[in-house]
Coordinates of C-alpha atoms and ligand atoms in Angstrom, one line a residue:
M1 CA 0.0 0.0 0.0
L2 CA 1.3 3.5 -0.9
D3 CA 0.8 6.1 1.8
H4 CA 0.5 9.9 1.5
D5 CA -0.9 12.7 3.7
V6 CA -3.0 14.1 0.9
I7 CA -4.1 12.5 -2.4
I8 CA -5.4 14.8 -5.2
V9 CA -7.0 13.1 -8.2
G10 CA -6.7 15.4 -11.2
G11 CA -3.9 17.5 -12.7
G12 CA -6.0 20.3 -14.2
L13 CA -6.2 23.8 -12.9
A14 CA -8.2 22.9 -9.8
G15 CA -6.0 20.0 -8.7
T16 CA -2.7 21.7 -9.3
R17 CA -3.8 25.0 -7.7
A18 CA -4.9 23.1 -4.6
A19 CA -1.6 21.2 -4.4
V20 CA 0.4 24.4 -4.7
E21 CA -1.6 26.0 -1.9
I22 CA -1.1 23.0 0.5
A23 CA 2.6 22.9 -0.3
R24 CA 2.9 26.6 0.3
T25 CA 1.1 26.4 3.7
L26 CA 2.6 23.0 4.9
P27 CA 6.0 22.6 3.1
D28 CA 6.5 19.2 4.9
A29 CA 3.2 17.7 3.9
D30 CA 3.4 14.6 1.7
I31 CA 1.2 15.4 -1.2
A32 CA 0.5 13.1 -4.2
L33 CA -1.3 14.1 -7.4
I34 CA -2.7 11.4 -9.6
A35 CA -3.8 11.9 -13.2
K36 CA -4.9 9.6 -16.0
T37 CA -3.2 11.9 -18.5
H38 CA 0.0 13.9 -18.0
P39 CA -1.2 16.9 -16.0
I40 CA -0.4 19.3 -18.9
R41 CA -2.7 17.3 -21.1
S42 CA -5.7 17.9 -18.8
H43 CA -8.6 19.7 -20.5
S44 CA -7.7 22.9 -18.7
V45 CA -4.9 23.3 -21.2
A46 CA -7.5 23.8 -24.0
A47 CA -9.2 26.8 -22.3
Q48 CA -9.1 29.7 -24.7
G49 CA -10.9 32.9 -23.9
G50 CA -9.8 33.9 -20.4
I51 CA -10.4 34.3 -16.7
A52 CA -12.7 37.0 -15.2
A53 CA -11.5 39.3 -12.4
T54 CA -12.3 42.9 -11.6
L55 CA -8.8 44.3 -12.0
K56 CA -10.4 47.5 -13.4
N57 CA -7.5 47.9 -15.9
V58 CA -9.8 49.0 -18.7
D59 CA -12.9 49.9 -16.8
D60 CA -12.5 51.5 -13.4
T61 CA -16.3 51.5 -12.8
D62 CA -16.2 47.7 -12.4
S63 CA -16.5 46.1 -8.9
W64 CA -16.7 42.7 -7.4
E65 CA -20.3 43.4 -6.6
A66 CA -21.0 44.0 -10.3
H67 CA -19.2 40.7 -11.1
A68 CA -21.2 38.9 -8.4
F69 CA -24.5 40.3 -9.8
D70 CA -23.7 39.3 -13.4
T71 CA -22.8 35.8 -12.2
V72 CA -26.0 35.4 -10.1
K73 CA -28.2 36.8 -12.9
G74 CA -26.4 34.5 -15.4
S75 CA -27.0 31.6 -13.1
D76 CA -30.8 32.3 -13.3
Y77 CA -30.6 32.9 -9.5
L78 CA -29.7 29.3 -8.7
A79 CA -26.1 30.0 -7.7
D80 CA -25.3 30.1 -4.0
Q81 CA -24.6 33.7 -3.4
D82 CA -22.1 33.2 -0.5
A83 CA -20.0 31.1 -2.9
V84 CA -20.3 33.8 -5.6
A85 CA -19.3 36.6 -3.3
L86 CA -16.1 34.6 -2.4
L87 CA -15.4 33.8 -6.0
T88 CA -15.6 37.5 -7.1
Q89 CA -13.8 39.0 -4.1
E90 CA -10.9 36.6 -4.5
A91 CA -10.6 37.0 -8.3
P92 CA -8.2 39.9 -8.6
G93 CA -5.9 38.3 -6.0
V94 CA -5.7 34.9 -7.7
V95 CA -5.0 36.5 -11.1
I96 CA -2.1 38.6 -9.6
D97 CA -0.8 35.5 -7.9
L98 CA -0.8 33.7 -11.3
E99 CA 1.0 36.6 -12.8
H100 CA 3.7 36.3 -10.0
M101 CA 4.0 32.6 -10.8
G102 CA 4.9 33.6 -14.3
V103 CA 1.7 33.3 -16.3
L104 CA 2.1 35.5 -19.5
F105 CA -1.1 37.4 -19.7
S106 CA -1.7 39.7 -22.8
R107 CA -1.0 43.3 -22.0
L108 CA -2.3 46.8 -22.6
E109 CA -0.1 49.5 -24.1
D110 CA 0.9 50.6 -20.6
G111 CA 2.0 47.1 -19.5
R112 CA -1.0 46.3 -17.3
I113 CA -3.0 43.0 -17.9
A114 CA -5.4 43.4 -20.8
Q115 CA -9.2 42.7 -20.3
R116 CA -11.8 41.8 -22.9
A117 CA -15.6 41.7 -23.1
F118 CA -17.3 38.3 -22.4
G119 CA -20.9 37.1 -22.6
G120 CA -23.2 38.1 -19.7
H121 CA -20.5 40.3 -18.1
S122 CA -21.5 44.0 -17.8
H123 CA -17.9 45.2 -17.8
R124 CA -14.7 44.3 -19.7
R125 CA -13.1 42.1 -17.1
T126 CA -11.8 38.9 -18.7
C127 CA -8.0 38.6 -18.5
Y128 CA -6.4 36.5 -21.2
A129 CA -3.3 35.2 -22.9
A130 CA -4.4 35.6 -26.6
D131 CA -6.8 32.7 -27.0
K132 CA -4.6 30.2 -25.2
T133 CA -5.3 31.2 -21.6
G134 CA -5.5 27.7 -20.2
H135 CA -2.3 26.7 -21.7
A136 CA -0.5 29.7 -20.2
M137 CA -2.0 29.0 -16.7
L138 CA -1.6 25.3 -16.5
H139 CA 2.0 25.3 -17.6
E140 CA 3.0 27.6 -14.8
L141 CA 1.0 25.7 -12.2
V142 CA 2.6 22.4 -13.2
N143 CA 6.0 24.0 -13.0
N144 CA 5.2 25.1 -9.5
L145 CA 4.0 21.7 -8.6
H146 CA 7.4 20.2 -9.6
R147 CA 9.2 22.9 -7.5
S148 CA 7.1 22.2 -4.4
G149 CA 8.0 18.5 -4.2
V150 CA 4.5 17.1 -4.9
T151 CA 4.7 13.4 -5.9
L152 CA 3.2 12.9 -9.4
Y153 CA 1.5 9.8 -10.5
D154 CA 0.8 10.6 -14.1
E155 CA -1.0 8.1 -16.4
W156 CA -2.5 6.3 -13.5
Y157 CA -6.2 5.6 -13.7
V158 CA -8.1 5.9 -10.5
M159 CA -10.7 3.1 -10.5
R160 CA -12.5 4.0 -7.3
A161 CA -12.5 6.1 -4.2
I162 CA -12.3 4.4 -0.9
V163 CA -15.0 5.9 1.4
E164 CA -16.0 3.7 4.4
E165 CA -18.8 4.7 6.7
G166 CA -18.7 8.3 5.6
V167 CA -14.9 8.6 5.9
A168 CA -12.6 9.0 2.9
K169 CA -9.5 6.8 3.1
G170 CA -7.8 6.7 -0.3
V171 CA -8.2 5.3 -3.8
V172 CA -7.5 2.2 -5.9
A173 CA -5.4 3.1 -8.9
Y174 CA -4.3 1.3 -12.1
H175 CA -0.9 2.1 -13.7
I176 CA -1.6 2.3 -17.4
E177 CA 2.0 1.7 -18.4
S178 CA 2.5 -1.5 -16.4
G179 CA -0.9 -2.8 -15.4
R180 CA 0.0 -2.6 -11.7
I181 CA -2.9 -2.0 -9.3
E182 CA -2.2 -0.1 -6.1
V183 CA -4.2 0.9 -3.0
M184 CA -3.2 4.4 -2.1
R185 CA -4.0 5.6 1.4
A186 CA -4.4 9.2 2.5
K187 CA -5.5 11.2 5.5
I188 CA -7.3 13.5 3.0
L189 CA -8.6 12.8 -0.5
M190 CA -9.5 15.5 -3.0
L191 CA -11.3 15.0 -6.4
A192 CA -10.5 17.4 -9.2
T193 CA -11.3 15.2 -12.2
G194 CA -13.0 17.7 -14.5
G195 CA -16.1 17.5 -16.6
Y196 CA -18.1 14.9 -18.6
G197 CA -18.6 16.4 -22.1
R198 CA -18.0 12.9 -23.6
V199 CA -21.5 11.9 -22.5
F200 CA -22.7 13.8 -25.6
N201 CA -21.9 13.1 -29.3
T202 CA -20.9 16.7 -30.1
T203 CA -18.6 18.3 -27.5
S204 CA -15.8 20.7 -27.1
N205 CA -14.3 18.5 -24.4
D206 CA -11.3 16.3 -24.7
Y207 CA -11.4 12.5 -24.8
A208 CA -10.6 12.2 -21.1
S209 CA -13.6 14.3 -19.9
T210 CA -15.7 11.2 -19.0
G211 CA -16.9 12.3 -15.5
D212 CA -14.9 9.6 -13.6
G213 CA -14.8 11.6 -10.4
L214 CA -18.6 12.2 -10.4
A215 CA -19.2 8.5 -11.0
M216 CA -16.7 7.6 -8.2
A217 CA -18.5 9.9 -5.7
A218 CA -21.9 8.5 -6.9
Q219 CA -20.7 4.9 -6.4
C220 CA -19.8 5.8 -2.8
G221 CA -23.4 6.6 -2.2
L222 CA -22.8 10.4 -2.4
P223 CA -25.2 12.7 -4.1
L224 CA -24.6 14.7 -7.3
E225 CA -25.9 18.2 -7.4
D226 CA -27.8 20.0 -10.2
M227 CA -26.8 17.5 -12.9
E228 CA -29.7 18.7 -15.2
F229 CA -27.7 21.9 -16.0
V230 CA -25.5 21.1 -19.0
Q231 CA -23.9 24.0 -20.8
F232 CA -24.2 23.9 -24.6
H233 CA -21.7 26.4 -25.9
P234 CA -23.2 28.3 -28.9
T235 CA -20.2 28.2 -31.2
G236 CA -18.9 24.7 -31.7
L237 CA -17.2 24.5 -35.2
Y238 CA -19.5 22.5 -37.6
P239 CA -19.3 19.5 -37.8
A240 CA -16.5 18.5 -35.3
G241 CA -17.9 20.4 -32.3
V242 CA -14.5 21.8 -31.2
L243 CA -14.7 25.1 -29.5
I244 CA -14.5 28.5 -31.2
S245 CA -14.0 30.6 -28.1
E246 CA -16.5 33.2 -27.0
A247 CA -13.5 35.6 -27.1
V248 CA -14.2 35.8 -30.8
R249 CA -17.5 37.5 -30.1
G250 CA -15.9 39.4 -27.2
E251 CA -13.6 40.9 -29.8
G252 CA -16.6 41.8 -32.0
A253 CA -17.6 38.9 -34.2
Y254 CA -21.3 38.6 -35.4
L255 CA -23.7 35.7 -35.6
R256 CA -25.6 35.6 -38.8
N257 CA -28.4 33.3 -40.2
A258 CA -29.0 32.2 -43.8
N259 CA -30.5 35.6 -44.6
G260 CA -27.3 37.2 -43.4
D261 CA -29.2 38.8 -40.5
R262 CA -27.7 39.3 -37.0
F263 CA -30.5 37.3 -35.5
M264 CA -29.5 37.9 -31.9
E265 CA -31.4 41.2 -32.3
N266 CA -34.6 39.2 -31.8
Y267 CA -33.4 37.3 -28.7
A268 CA -31.2 39.7 -26.7
P269 CA -31.4 43.2 -28.3
K270 CA -29.1 44.8 -25.7
Q271 CA -26.3 42.3 -25.4
M272 CA -26.6 40.8 -28.9
E273 CA -23.8 38.3 -29.5
L274 CA -22.6 38.7 -25.9
A275 CA -25.8 37.4 -24.3
P276 CA -25.2 34.4 -21.9
R277 CA -24.6 31.0 -23.5
D278 CA -27.9 29.4 -22.7
I279 CA -29.8 32.2 -24.5
T280 CA -27.4 32.3 -27.5
S281 CA -27.5 28.5 -27.9
R282 CA -31.3 28.5 -27.8
A283 CA -31.4 31.3 -30.4
I284 CA -29.2 29.3 -32.8
V285 CA -31.4 26.2 -32.4
M286 CA -34.5 28.3 -33.0
E287 CA -33.0 29.8 -36.2
V288 CA -32.1 26.3 -37.5
R289 CA -35.6 25.0 -36.6
A290 CA -37.2 28.0 -38.5
G291 CA -35.2 27.0 -41.6
R292 CA -32.8 29.9 -41.3
G293 CA -29.8 27.6 -40.7
I294 CA -27.2 27.2 -43.4
N295 CA -25.9 24.2 -45.5
L296 CA -22.3 23.7 -46.5
D297 CA -23.2 24.8 -50.1
G298 CA -24.4 28.1 -48.6
S299 CA -28.2 27.4 -49.1
A300 CA -30.8 27.9 -46.4
G301 CA -32.3 25.1 -44.2
G302 CA -29.1 23.7 -43.0
P303 CA -27.8 22.7 -39.5
F304 CA -25.5 25.6 -38.6
V305 CA -25.3 29.4 -38.5
H306 CA -22.4 31.7 -39.4
L307 CA -19.8 33.3 -37.1
D308 CA -18.6 36.3 -39.0
L309 CA -15.2 37.9 -38.2
R310 CA -14.5 39.5 -41.5
H311 CA -15.1 43.1 -40.4
M312 CA -12.5 42.6 -37.6
G313 CA -9.7 42.5 -40.1
R314 CA -6.9 40.0 -40.4
E315 CA -4.5 41.9 -38.1
K316 CA -6.8 41.9 -35.1
I317 CA -7.9 38.3 -35.7
M318 CA -4.3 37.2 -35.8
E319 CA -3.4 39.1 -32.7
R320 CA -6.4 38.4 -30.4
V321 CA -7.8 35.0 -31.5
P322 CA -5.1 33.3 -33.6
F323 CA -5.9 29.8 -32.3
C324 CA -9.6 30.1 -33.3
W325 CA -8.5 31.2 -36.8
E326 CA -6.2 28.2 -37.0
E327 CA -8.8 25.7 -35.8
A328 CA -11.3 26.9 -38.4
H329 CA -8.6 26.8 -41.0
R330 CA -7.4 23.3 -40.1
L331 CA -10.7 21.6 -39.3
A332 CA -13.2 23.4 -41.6
G333 CA -10.9 24.8 -44.3
V334 CA -12.2 28.3 -43.6
D335 CA -10.0 31.5 -43.7
A336 CA -12.0 33.5 -41.1
A337 CA -10.6 36.8 -42.4
E338 CA -12.3 36.1 -45.7
E339 CA -15.2 33.8 -45.0
P340 CA -17.6 33.2 -42.0
M341 CA -17.2 30.1 -39.8
P342 CA -19.9 27.4 -39.6
V343 CA -21.0 27.0 -36.0
R344 CA -23.7 25.3 -33.9
P345 CA -24.1 24.5 -30.2
T346 CA -21.8 21.9 -28.6
A347 CA -21.8 20.3 -25.2
H348 CA -19.3 22.2 -23.2
Y349 CA -19.5 22.4 -19.5
S350 CA -21.0 20.9 -16.4
M351 CA -22.7 23.3 -14.0
G352 CA -23.6 20.5 -11.7
G353 CA -21.2 18.1 -9.9
I354 CA -20.1 16.8 -6.5
P355 CA -21.7 19.0 -3.9
V356 CA -19.2 20.9 -1.8
N357 CA -19.3 23.8 0.7
T358 CA -17.1 26.9 0.3
R359 CA -14.2 25.0 2.0
G360 CA -14.4 22.3 -0.7
Q361 CA -15.7 19.7 1.7
V362 CA -18.0 17.2 0.0
R363 CA -21.6 17.0 1.2
S364 CA -23.2 13.7 1.9
S365 CA -26.6 15.3 2.1
A366 CA -28.2 18.7 2.3
D367 CA -26.8 19.1 5.8
G368 CA -24.1 16.5 6.2
L369 CA -20.4 16.3 5.2
T370 CA -18.1 13.4 4.1
D371 CA -15.2 13.2 6.5
G372 CA -11.8 13.7 4.7
L373 CA -13.2 14.2 1.2
Y374 CA -12.8 17.4 -0.8
A375 CA -13.5 18.4 -4.4
A376 CA -13.0 21.5 -6.6
G377 CA -13.1 22.6 -10.2
E378 CA -15.5 21.4 -12.9
C379 CA -16.3 18.1 -11.2
A380 CA -17.5 19.9 -8.1
C381 CA -20.6 22.0 -7.5
V382 CA -20.0 24.8 -4.9
S383 CA -22.7 26.4 -7.0
V384 CA -21.2 29.5 -8.3
H385 CA -22.7 28.9 -11.8
G386 CA -26.2 27.7 -10.8
A387 CA -28.3 27.0 -13.9
N388 CA -25.9 28.7 -16.4
R389 CA -22.2 29.6 -16.2
L390 CA -20.8 32.8 -17.6
G391 CA -17.8 32.5 -19.8
S392 CA -14.4 33.0 -18.1
N393 CA -15.9 32.2 -14.7
S394 CA -14.8 28.5 -14.8
L395 CA -11.1 29.1 -14.9
L396 CA -11.7 31.5 -12.1
E397 CA -13.6 28.9 -10.1
C398 CA -10.8 26.4 -10.6
V399 CA -8.2 28.8 -9.3
V400 CA -10.2 30.4 -6.5
Y401 CA -11.8 27.2 -5.2
G402 CA -8.6 25.2 -5.9
K403 CA -6.8 27.7 -3.6
L404 CA -9.6 27.8 -0.9
T405 CA -9.9 24.0 -0.9
G406 CA -6.1 23.7 -0.6
A407 CA -6.1 26.1 2.3
A408 CA -8.9 24.2 4.0
I409 CA -7.0 20.9 3.5
A410 CA -3.8 22.4 5.0
E411 CA -5.8 23.6 7.9
D412 CA -7.5 20.3 8.6
L413 CA -4.6 17.9 7.8
P414 CA -2.7 18.2 11.1
A415 CA -5.6 16.8 13.1
R416 CA -6.1 13.8 10.8
K417 CA -4.7 10.2 11.0
A418 CA -4.2 7.5 8.5
L419 CA -7.0 4.9 8.9
D420 CA -7.0 1.2 8.4
I421 CA -7.8 -0.2 5.0
D422 CA -8.4 -3.8 4.0
E423 CA -5.8 -3.6 1.2
E424 CA -6.3 -7.2 0.0
K425 CA -10.0 -6.8 -0.4
Y426 CA -9.7 -3.8 -2.6
I427 CA -6.8 -5.3 -4.7
E428 CA -8.8 -8.4 -5.2
E429 CA -11.9 -6.5 -6.2
A430 CA -9.9 -4.4 -8.8
K431 CA -8.3 -7.5 -10.2
V432 CA -11.6 -9.2 -10.7
R433 CA -13.0 -6.1 -12.5
I434 CA -10.0 -5.9 -14.8
Q435 CA -9.6 -9.6 -15.4
G436 CA -13.3 -9.8 -16.1
L437 CA -12.9 -7.2 -18.9
L438 CA -9.8 -8.8 -20.3
D439 CA -11.3 -12.3 -20.3
R440 CA -14.7 -11.6 -21.6
Q441 CA -15.6 -13.5 -24.8
G442 CA -18.4 -12.4 -27.2
G443 CA -20.0 -9.1 -26.4
E444 CA -20.4 -5.6 -27.6
R445 CA -17.7 -3.4 -29.2
I446 CA -16.9 -0.3 -27.0
D447 CA -17.3 2.1 -29.9
A448 CA -20.8 1.0 -30.8
V449 CA -22.0 1.2 -27.2
R450 CA -20.4 4.6 -26.5
Q451 CA -21.7 6.0 -29.8
D452 CA -25.3 4.9 -28.9
L453 CA -25.0 6.4 -25.5
Q454 CA -23.7 9.7 -26.8
D455 CA -26.4 9.8 -29.6
C456 CA -29.1 9.0 -27.0
M457 CA -28.1 11.9 -24.7
S458 CA -27.6 14.4 -27.6
E459 CA -31.0 13.4 -29.0
H460 CA -33.0 13.2 -25.7
C461 CA -31.4 15.7 -23.4
S462 CA -30.1 18.6 -25.4
V463 CA -30.7 22.3 -25.6
F464 CA -34.5 21.9 -25.6
R465 CA -36.2 19.2 -23.5
T466 CA -39.7 17.7 -22.9
D467 CA -41.0 15.0 -20.7
E468 CA -41.8 12.8 -23.6
V469 CA -38.4 13.1 -25.3
M470 CA -36.5 12.5 -22.1
S471 CA -38.6 9.6 -20.9
E472 CA -38.0 7.9 -24.3
G473 CA -34.3 8.6 -23.8
L474 CA -34.3 7.1 -20.3
A475 CA -35.8 3.9 -21.6
K476 CA -33.2 3.7 -24.4
L477 CA -30.5 4.5 -21.8
Q478 CA -31.5 1.5 -19.6
A479 CA -30.8 -0.8 -22.6
I480 CA -27.5 0.9 -23.3
C481 CA -26.4 0.5 -19.7
E482 CA -26.9 -3.2 -19.9
R483 CA -24.9 -3.3 -23.1
A484 CA -22.1 -1.2 -21.4
G485 CA -21.8 -4.1 -18.9
R486 CA -21.0 -6.5 -21.7
V487 CA -18.3 -4.7 -23.7
V488 CA -15.6 -6.9 -25.2
L489 CA -12.0 -5.8 -25.8
D490 CA -9.6 -6.5 -28.7
D491 CA -6.5 -5.7 -26.7
R492 CA -6.0 -8.2 -23.9
S493 CA -2.6 -7.0 -22.7
T494 CA -1.9 -5.1 -19.5
V495 CA 0.7 -2.8 -20.9
W496 CA -0.6 0.5 -22.2
N497 CA -4.1 -1.0 -22.8
T498 CA -6.0 2.2 -23.6
E499 CA -9.0 0.1 -24.7
L500 CA -9.3 -1.2 -21.1
I501 CA -9.3 2.4 -19.8
E502 CA -12.1 3.2 -22.3
A503 CA -14.1 0.3 -21.0
M504 CA -13.8 1.6 -17.5
E505 CA -14.6 5.2 -18.7
I506 CA -17.9 3.9 -20.3
E507 CA -19.0 2.8 -16.8
S508 CA -18.5 6.4 -15.7
L509 CA -20.4 7.8 -18.6
V510 CA -23.3 5.5 -17.9
V511 CA -23.6 6.7 -14.3
V512 CA -23.4 10.3 -15.3
A513 CA -25.9 10.0 -18.1
Q514 CA -28.5 8.5 -15.8
T515 CA -28.1 11.2 -13.2
I516 CA -28.4 13.9 -15.8
L517 CA -31.6 12.5 -17.4
N518 CA -33.3 11.7 -14.1
S519 CA -32.4 15.2 -12.7
A520 CA -33.7 16.8 -15.9
L521 CA -37.0 14.9 -15.8
Q522 CA -37.8 15.9 -12.3
R523 CA -37.2 19.7 -12.8
Q524 CA -40.5 20.8 -14.3
E525 CA -39.5 24.3 -15.1
S526 CA -37.2 26.2 -17.4
R527 CA -34.2 27.8 -15.8
G528 CA -30.8 28.7 -17.3
A529 CA -29.5 25.9 -19.5
H530 CA -32.4 23.6 -18.6
S531 CA -35.1 24.6 -21.1
R532 CA -38.3 22.6 -21.0
E533 CA -40.7 23.2 -23.9
D534 CA -43.5 21.6 -21.7
F535 CA -42.7 23.9 -18.8
P536 CA -41.4 27.1 -20.5
D537 CA -41.4 29.4 -17.4
R538 CA -39.1 29.6 -14.4
D539 CA -41.0 28.4 -11.3
D540 CA -39.4 29.9 -8.2
P541 CA -42.1 28.8 -5.7
N542 CA -41.5 25.1 -6.6
F543 CA -38.0 24.9 -8.0
L544 CA -35.8 27.6 -6.6
K545 CA -33.8 24.8 -5.0
H546 CA -30.8 22.5 -5.8
T547 CA -31.3 19.0 -7.0
L548 CA -29.4 16.2 -5.2
A549 CA -29.4 12.9 -7.2
Y550 CA -28.4 9.7 -5.4
Y551 CA -27.4 7.1 -7.9
S552 CA -27.6 3.3 -7.4
P553 CA -27.8 0.5 -9.9
A554 CA -31.5 0.2 -9.0
G555 CA -32.2 3.8 -10.0
V556 CA -31.7 7.4 -9.1
E557 CA -33.4 9.0 -6.1
I558 CA -34.0 12.8 -6.1
R559 CA -33.9 15.0 -3.1
H560 CA -33.4 18.8 -2.8
M561 CA -31.3 21.4 -1.0
P562 CA -32.0 25.1 -0.4
V563 CA -30.2 27.8 -2.4
A564 CA -28.1 30.4 -0.5
L565 CA -29.7 33.7 -1.4
G566 CA -28.9 37.0 0.3
M567 CA -27.3 39.7 -1.9
F568 CA -29.7 39.7 -4.9
E569 CA -33.4 39.0 -5.0
P570 CA -34.5 36.7 -7.9
K571 CA -35.8 38.7 -10.8
E572 CA -36.7 38.0 -14.4
R573 CA -33.6 37.7 -16.6
K574 CA -33.4 40.2 -19.5
Y575 CA -30.5 41.0 -21.8
Ligands
FAD601 C1 -12.2 23.9 -25.3 C2 -12.5 24.5 -23.9 C3 -12.3 25.9 -23.7 C4 -12.5 26.5 -22.5 N1 -12.3 27.8 -22.3 C5 -12.5 28.4 -21.1 C6 -12.2 29.8 -20.9 O1 -11.7 30.5 -21.8 N2 -12.5 30.3 -19.7 C7 -13.1 29.6 -18.7 O2 -13.3 30.1 -17.6 N3 -13.4 28.2 -18.9 C8 -13.1 27.6 -20.1 N4 -13.4 26.3 -20.2 C9 -13.8 25.5 -19.1 C10 -12.6 25.2 -18.2 O3 -11.4 25.1 -19.0 C11 -12.7 23.9 -17.4 O4 -14.0 23.9 -16.7 C12 -11.6 23.7 -16.4 O5 -10.4 23.9 -17.0 C13 -11.7 22.4 -15.7 O6 -10.5 22.2 -14.9 P1 -10.4 21.0 -13.9 O7 -9.1 21.3 -13.2 O8 -11.7 21.0 -13.1 O9 -10.4 19.7 -14.7 P2 -9.5 19.3 -16.0 O10 -8.6 20.3 -16.5 O11 -10.5 18.6 -17.0 O12 -8.6 18.1 -15.4 C14 -9.1 16.9 -15.0 C15 -8.0 16.0 -14.5 O13 -8.5 14.9 -13.8 C16 -7.8 13.7 -14.3 N5 -8.7 12.6 -14.2 C17 -9.9 12.4 -14.5 N6 -10.4 11.2 -14.3 C18 -9.4 10.5 -13.7 C19 -9.2 9.2 -13.2 N7 -10.2 8.3 -13.3 N8 -8.0 8.8 -12.7 C20 -7.0 9.7 -12.7 N9 -7.1 11.0 -13.1 C21 -8.3 11.4 -13.6 C22 -7.4 14.1 -15.7 O14 -6.3 13.3 -16.1 C23 -7.0 15.5 -15.6 O15 -5.7 15.7 -15.1 C24 -13.1 25.7 -21.5 C25 -13.3 24.4 -21.7 C26 -13.1 23.8 -22.9 C27 -13.4 22.3 -23.1

């Protein structure tokens, strides 16, 4: 058995920022960070547009209160306002701290950090490094990790969390290179495993975003919060779905339909292309449904709309959003300085996740906590995004709550002891699971099952939802779950067997998909990203509350938790 004081699962921004904070506070703590990819290949590295913070470098009328209001309004009033206040108050400090670590933010003429406009934000407050912000941030954090003596287990797949009688004790991990299985024990366990975009067939997320941490928590009997709120980003490049950052619209790009009209005029006349993502994605789907989408030959009636950058000029495009130009050029053959890009909504971000308080402690119920278990980043739900996240608030959440969770862990660690674990039992269980997959004869191909799962979710739980469509999806999903339990592998080795990892990831996708669909079915209202055609209005008297979904193989049980209000009274959202 391997022993550490703290184990962090996940090497993205949330996990690395927490590790750095613990190491800064307790230099002698024995910290381990486990990731199934190399940390620098975590999805955080792909973040493009920026990180919000009221530095007031371009707009001195901005304030943390304005940032908090925009965030709460963007969340359709479902965010916990105490968590939002912390997020927005801490923002300038964490950005300056990143700058001191060496992150190369883009600059104004006078040398201060530049800030751009972003959807749903009332002031220009998004700091950026061209359109490669995640890359700039994650590289410096990983450098700092190396400097602080954190033990790295990269390319180790965590198969399960060990939580016994409400106490976290460690994990069971599989070394992808050698096939070795280890029980790793810790006094404190933190999950920072990122999102689950791969539950859908069109997504901006990387292949590793399979919701493993959420599934691990759910399989320990812990609830998942607000899973019905899936963010569809308006501008996924057609057809691949890879992201064209909101920064492109922040820098002035237009959305146009088949008639060449800037259709956002009809949906958000004030904010236009910079309306929040839920509203913009719905607008695109409505245009396509009305026959004003575009086909690849330019005719009307097709599946996408145009993102038009031409008026920005080649020089500005190449300076501010060079990566987006390159993506469109490489993947769609479009020179964005000359032609518009084809875009449509793509599954992008998980507003819900493992419920935590503002110290990052994982909740076991509306009023209980799990001893020794913490979470932060996209896999967690401290609920700063509520029903809809604003762009550039997620990198911020990872860094602020990575830091605050790290600080809480450093504070709690001295009082904790290593607990007994029946190592043999867990090793045996893991061996049986892996051998079972390797030995299975006759069954379903992974690709086919995963494709059907992703198609099912995209068809039955997308931008617009109804009871009928989702219930049909749930029935299909039951059958797919059974098939997921029978997948058969071509590769039967235990050295670099990525197919085996994919087989385990499907088990995560299945758990996540079930909690999303069940949570979405029970919320009979429209709020933020959850848009029910059969319940088109927001219903505060009945649904101004968080969903807690408890998964078990027998089904998903739904309970609720109150929303922390306080600063801002719920109002109708207009942009
Ligand atoms: C293309 C794209 C662009 C984006 N742009 C922006 C932006 O400009 N601004 C913004 O605010 N947000 C943006 N976002 C959102 C933001 O980047 C993410 O929400 C955030 O980076 C998530 O960070 P994380 O640390 O929570 O997880 P991730 O960066 O996803 O890292 C997860 C880590 O967990 C590890 N892991 C997962 N499962 C296991 C397992 N079973 N065993 C071991 N390790 C495991 C992975 O290896 C990885 O290291 C963007 C997202 C995408 C997809």
